[in-house]
Amino acid sequence: MQLSAEPIIYILIFVGVVVLVEGIYLVAFGKSIRLNSQVNRRLEMMEKGSTRQQVLDQLRKELGQHGKSKTIPLYSMLAERAQKAAIAFSPQQLMMIMAGLAVFAFVGLSVGTSTPLALRVLAAIVIGVGGVFFWVNSKAGKRMALIEEQLPDAVELMVRSLRVGHPFNSTVQIVANEIEDPLATEFGIIADESAYGRDIGEALKEMAERLEIQDLRFLSVAVTIQQQSGGNLAEVLAGLAKVIRARFRLFRRVKAITAEAQWSGKFLSAFPLLALIGTLLKDPHYYDDVMDHPFFIPACFFVGIMLTINLIVMRFLTNIKV
């Protein structure tokens, strides 16, 4: 049994697909759209000469286009994560990229491997779709984490602005101008919508539902209740900021406590594969005597299924909601 380099080629092609998607995204929309950029993208678009209405229309289109495409077959699995990641690619463009990357992967597999044609086609489709999904999911996770981290500072800035006498609409505008992306652009859209007459509580509620962040729901409810019943909004938001910070600290603490269990699950699932690779590197003919046994292939599938179940169970046990 000779150790094949084909699994390494599959992995390299998958990594190349993910890197290629990121490269296409940066070429199409510029470096300012990157998550680690300190630039407020909304303000940058205005500085380039776009009017406030044009910027609002563009950002609303980017943020809402994927949510409206959940009815597209198969794409619905990706639409929710793409919406949270605020991917500027349209659903049609993302599907075209999936097809193009599948063709790229097929060419790479045809050149680098000798697998049957049907398997190459299937693997190319999985790599093309899976690479885009992995990229979108990664960007969504990073963006949601940044928004949750920025939110307490944004609420405290709103409290300080309210206490010095600014109206709430102006407070939202101040937050949009002073903090960094991605939350700055989200609040900037709300500020622009309120300037054109939309109820600010309704806009906050829509943002909270689109991002599915519980703390934003608390903020929208607090603002809506204050608009209907009156009261000291600054004091309410000050209390909310403390609650958000406490929940964030608790979340980090839970994450630290469950990190050992999470990595244990990953290690226990990866160890048999690493042991298999080590065994084959040391003795490539180690399994030659049992490869022809009728139970060999079913046993391989059984082991793979059990390792996958182990990952799922460990993830379920350590996925504690805060």
Tab-separated table of N, CA, C and O in Angstrom, residues 264-318:
chain	number	residue	atom	x	y	z
A	264	SER	N	-10.597	18.929	23.570
A	264	SER	CA	-10.549	17.489	23.820
A	264	SER	C	-11.329	16.742	22.744
A	264	SER	O	-10.878	15.704	22.237
A	265	GLY	N	-12.521	17.266	22.405
A	265	GLY	CA	-13.302	16.642	21.352
A	265	GLY	C	-12.576	16.661	20.015
A	265	GLY	O	-12.575	15.669	19.280
A	266	LYS	N	-11.956	17.799	19.686
A	266	LYS	CA	-11.212	17.887	18.430
A	266	LYS	C	-10.015	16.932	18.425
A	266	LYS	O	-9.730	16.264	17.423
A	267	PHE	N	-9.312	16.857	19.572
A	267	PHE	CA	-8.138	15.982	19.644
A	267	PHE	C	-8.546	14.517	19.539
A	267	PHE	O	-7.911	13.735	18.817
A	268	LEU	N	-9.614	14.138	20.265
A	268	LEU	CA	-10.051	12.745	20.235
A	268	LEU	C	-10.509	12.331	18.847
A	268	LEU	O	-10.393	11.157	18.464
A	269	SER	N	-11.053	13.285	18.078
A	269	SER	CA	-11.482	12.973	16.716
A	269	SER	C	-10.306	12.954	15.745
A	269	SER	O	-10.300	12.187	14.779
A	270	ALA	N	-9.314	13.802	16.000
A	270	ALA	CA	-8.172	13.895	15.081
A	270	ALA	C	-7.108	12.837	15.369
A	270	ALA	O	-6.367	12.452	14.458
A	271	PHE	N	-7.039	12.378	16.621
A	271	PHE	CA	-5.952	11.461	16.988
A	271	PHE	C	-5.946	10.175	16.156
A	271	PHE	O	-4.876	9.747	15.692
A	272	PRO	N	-7.106	9.500	15.950
A	272	PRO	CA	-7.061	8.293	15.108
A	272	PRO	C	-6.550	8.570	13.699
A	272	PRO	O	-5.821	7.737	13.132
A	273	LEU	N	-6.910	9.713	13.132
A	273	LEU	CA	-6.424	10.049	11.791
A	273	LEU	C	-4.923	10.297	11.803
A	273	LEU	O	-4.204	9.858	10.897
A	274	LEU	N	-4.448	11.012	12.825
A	274	LEU	CA	-3.008	11.250	12.943
A	274	LEU	C	-2.252	9.944	13.161
A	274	LEU	O	-1.158	9.737	12.600
A	275	ALA	N	-2.846	9.051	13.981
A	275	ALA	CA	-2.218	7.749	14.202
A	275	ALA	C	-2.161	6.945	12.910
A	275	ALA	O	-1.166	6.257	12.617
A	276	LEU	N	-3.231	7.039	12.101
A	276	LEU	CA	-3.251	6.337	10.815
A	276	LEU	C	-2.164	6.865	9.890
A	276	LEU	O	-1.438	6.084	9.257
A	277	ILE	N	-2.043	8.189	9.816
A	277	ILE	CA	-1.008	8.787	8.960
A	277	ILE	C	0.379	8.380	9.437
A	277	ILE	O	1.262	8.017	8.643
A	278	GLY	N	0.610	8.423	10.763
A	278	GLY	CA	1.910	8.024	11.308
A	278	GLY	C	2.233	6.572	11.024
A	278	GLY	O	3.382	6.233	10.684
A	279	THR	N	1.221	5.715	11.130
A	279	THR	CA	1.433	4.288	10.858
A	279	THR	C	1.805	4.055	9.400
A	279	THR	O	2.726	3.286	9.088
A	280	LEU	N	1.091	4.749	8.495
A	280	LEU	CA	1.375	4.574	7.070
A	280	LEU	C	2.729	5.153	6.682
A	280	LEU	O	3.398	4.637	5.786
A	281	LEU	N	3.129	6.234	7.336
A	281	LEU	CA	4.457	6.789	7.058
A	281	LEU	C	5.564	5.832	7.511
A	281	LEU	O	6.587	5.689	6.839
A	282	LYS	N	5.329	5.183	8.644
A	282	LYS	CA	6.342	4.257	9.170
A	282	LYS	C	6.351	2.939	8.408
A	282	LYS	O	7.418	2.366	8.126
A	283	ASP	N	5.145	2.435	8.078
A	283	ASP	CA	5.037	1.163	7.361
A	283	ASP	C	3.902	1.260	6.347
A	283	ASP	O	2.732	1.001	6.675
A	284	PRO	N	4.209	1.632	5.089
A	284	PRO	CA	3.150	1.811	4.072
A	284	PRO	C	2.350	0.548	3.795
A	284	PRO	O	1.249	0.617	3.262
A	285	HIS	N	2.875	-0.630	4.158
A	285	HIS	CA	2.199	-1.900	3.858
A	285	HIS	C	1.493	-2.472	5.081
A	285	HIS	O	1.134	-3.641	5.092
A	286	TYR	N	1.282	-1.663	6.078
A	286	TYR	CA	0.759	-2.153	7.352
A	286	TYR	C	-0.633	-2.780	7.191
A	286	TYR	O	-0.950	-3.786	7.834
A	287	TYR	N	-1.475	-2.200	6.324
A	287	TYR	CA	-2.859	-2.663	6.181
A	287	TYR	C	-3.067	-3.554	4.960
A	287	TYR	O	-4.211	-3.873	4.609
A	288	ASP	N	-1.992	-3.969	4.302
A	288	ASP	CA	-2.143	-4.752	3.073
A	288	ASP	C	-2.887	-6.062	3.306
A	288	ASP	O	-3.664	-6.509	2.448
A	289	ASP	N	-2.690	-6.696	4.448
A	289	ASP	CA	-3.288	-8.006	4.694
A	289	ASP	C	-4.795	-7.938	4.966
A	289	ASP	O	-5.487	-8.967	4.862
A	290	VAL	N	-5.305	-6.770	5.339
A	290	VAL	CA	-6.727	-6.676	5.689
A	290	VAL	C	-7.520	-5.827	4.703
A	290	VAL	O	-8.750	-5.730	4.828
A	291	MET	N	-6.872	-5.209	3.722
A	291	MET	CA	-7.582	-4.333	2.794
A	291	MET	C	-8.616	-5.081	1.957
A	291	MET	O	-9.640	-4.516	1.566
A	292	ASP	N	-8.367	-6.375	1.705
A	292	ASP	CA	-9.295	-7.157	0.889
A	292	ASP	C	-10.406	-7.797	1.708
A	292	ASP	O	-11.276	-8.469	1.155
A	293	HIS	N	-10.393	-7.589	3.009
A	293	HIS	CA	-11.438	-8.175	3.854
A	293	HIS	C	-12.763	-7.443	3.607
A	293	HIS	O	-12.791	-6.219	3.454
A	294	PRO	N	-13.882	-8.158	3.544
A	294	PRO	CA	-15.174	-7.499	3.239
A	294	PRO	C	-15.610	-6.485	4.282
A	294	PRO	O	-16.440	-5.614	3.986
A	295	PHE	N	-15.074	-6.573	5.505
A	295	PHE	CA	-15.461	-5.628	6.552
A	295	PHE	C	-14.570	-4.391	6.606
A	295	PHE	O	-14.810	-3.492	7.408
A	296	PHE	N	-13.537	-4.323	5.755
A	296	PHE	CA	-12.568	-3.222	5.866
A	296	PHE	C	-13.210	-1.877	5.519
A	296	PHE	O	-13.133	-0.915	6.299
A	297	ILE	N	-13.852	-1.790	4.359
A	297	ILE	CA	-14.482	-0.530	3.939
A	297	ILE	C	-15.622	-0.141	4.875
A	297	ILE	O	-15.699	1.019	5.310
A	298	PRO	N	-16.550	-1.049	5.222
A	298	PRO	CA	-17.586	-0.662	6.201
A	298	PRO	C	-17.010	-0.183	7.527
A	298	PRO	O	-17.554	0.735	8.141
A	299	ALA	N	-15.908	-0.818	7.961
A	299	ALA	CA	-15.291	-0.394	9.222
A	299	ALA	C	-14.734	1.023	9.112
A	299	ALA	O	-14.836	1.817	10.064
A	300	CYS	N	-14.174	1.344	7.942
A	300	CYS	CA	-13.659	2.710	7.732
A	300	CYS	C	-14.797	3.729	7.807
A	300	CYS	O	-14.653	4.786	8.445
A	301	PHE	N	-15.925	3.408	7.167
A	301	PHE	CA	-17.078	4.314	7.235
A	301	PHE	C	-17.600	4.431	8.663
A	301	PHE	O	-17.968	5.519	9.115
A	302	PHE	N	-17.636	3.311	9.375
A	302	PHE	CA	-18.128	3.325	10.753
A	302	PHE	C	-17.245	4.210	11.631
A	302	PHE	O	-17.746	5.014	12.436
A	303	VAL	N	-15.935	4.095	11.469
A	303	VAL	CA	-15.004	4.927	12.257
A	303	VAL	C	-15.201	6.403	11.924
A	303	VAL	O	-15.241	7.260	12.812
A	304	GLY	N	-15.334	6.707	10.622
A	304	GLY	CA	-15.544	8.103	10.226
A	304	GLY	C	-16.830	8.675	10.801
A	304	GLY	O	-16.860	9.818	11.279
A	305	ILE	N	-17.906	7.872	10.777
A	305	ILE	CA	-19.181	8.330	11.333
A	305	ILE	C	-19.070	8.557	12.832
A	305	ILE	O	-19.562	9.558	13.369
A	306	MET	N	-18.407	7.651	13.552
A	306	MET	CA	-18.260	7.795	15.001
A	306	MET	C	-17.424	9.020	15.357
A	306	MET	O	-17.720	9.732	16.334
A	307	LEU	N	-16.381	9.304	14.580
A	307	LEU	CA	-15.569	10.497	14.840
A	307	LEU	C	-16.382	11.765	14.609
A	307	LEU	O	-16.268	12.743	15.366
A	308	THR	N	-17.216	11.755	13.574
A	308	THR	CA	-18.074	12.914	13.313
A	308	THR	C	-19.095	13.105	14.425
A	308	THR	O	-19.333	14.229	14.887
A	309	ILE	N	-19.690	11.994	14.879
A	309	ILE	CA	-20.649	12.073	15.987
A	309	ILE	C	-19.963	12.601	17.247
A	309	ILE	O	-20.553	13.388	18.002
A	310	ASN	N	-18.730	12.201	17.469
A	310	ASN	CA	-17.989	12.696	18.636
A	310	ASN	C	-17.837	14.208	18.601
A	310	ASN	O	-18.060	14.893	19.616
A	311	LEU	N	-17.509	14.754	17.417
A	311	LEU	CA	-17.380	16.205	17.281
A	311	LEU	C	-18.711	16.908	17.542
A	311	LEU	O	-18.773	17.931	18.229
A	312	ILE	N	-19.795	16.338	16.979
A	312	ILE	CA	-21.114	16.956	17.133
A	312	ILE	C	-21.552	16.943	18.593
A	312	ILE	O	-22.055	17.942	19.121
A	313	VAL	N	-21.354	15.809	19.266
A	313	VAL	CA	-21.771	15.690	20.667
A	313	VAL	C	-20.974	16.640	21.552
A	313	VAL	O	-21.535	17.335	22.411
A	314	MET	N	-19.649	16.706	21.348
A	314	MET	CA	-18.823	17.596	22.159
A	314	MET	C	-19.182	19.055	21.914
A	314	MET	O	-19.196	19.871	22.850
A	315	ARG	N	-19.501	19.397	20.694
A	315	ARG	CA	-19.917	20.760	20.385
A	315	ARG	C	-21.255	21.084	21.056
A	315	ARG	O	-21.451	22.181	21.576
A	316	PHE	N	-22.178	20.102	21.031
A	316	PHE	CA	-23.476	20.307	21.669
A	316	PHE	C	-23.318	20.477	23.178
A	316	PHE	O	-23.981	21.331	23.782
A	317	LEU	N	-22.464	19.705	23.803
A	317	LEU	CA	-22.281	19.781	25.253
A	317	LEU	C	-21.622	21.081	25.696
A	317	LEU	O	-21.850	21.547	26.813
A	318	THR	N	-20.793	21.656	24.823
A	318	THR	CA	-20.071	22.880	25.207
A	318	THR	C	-20.697	24.144	24.627
A	318	THR	O	-20.172	25.243	24.849
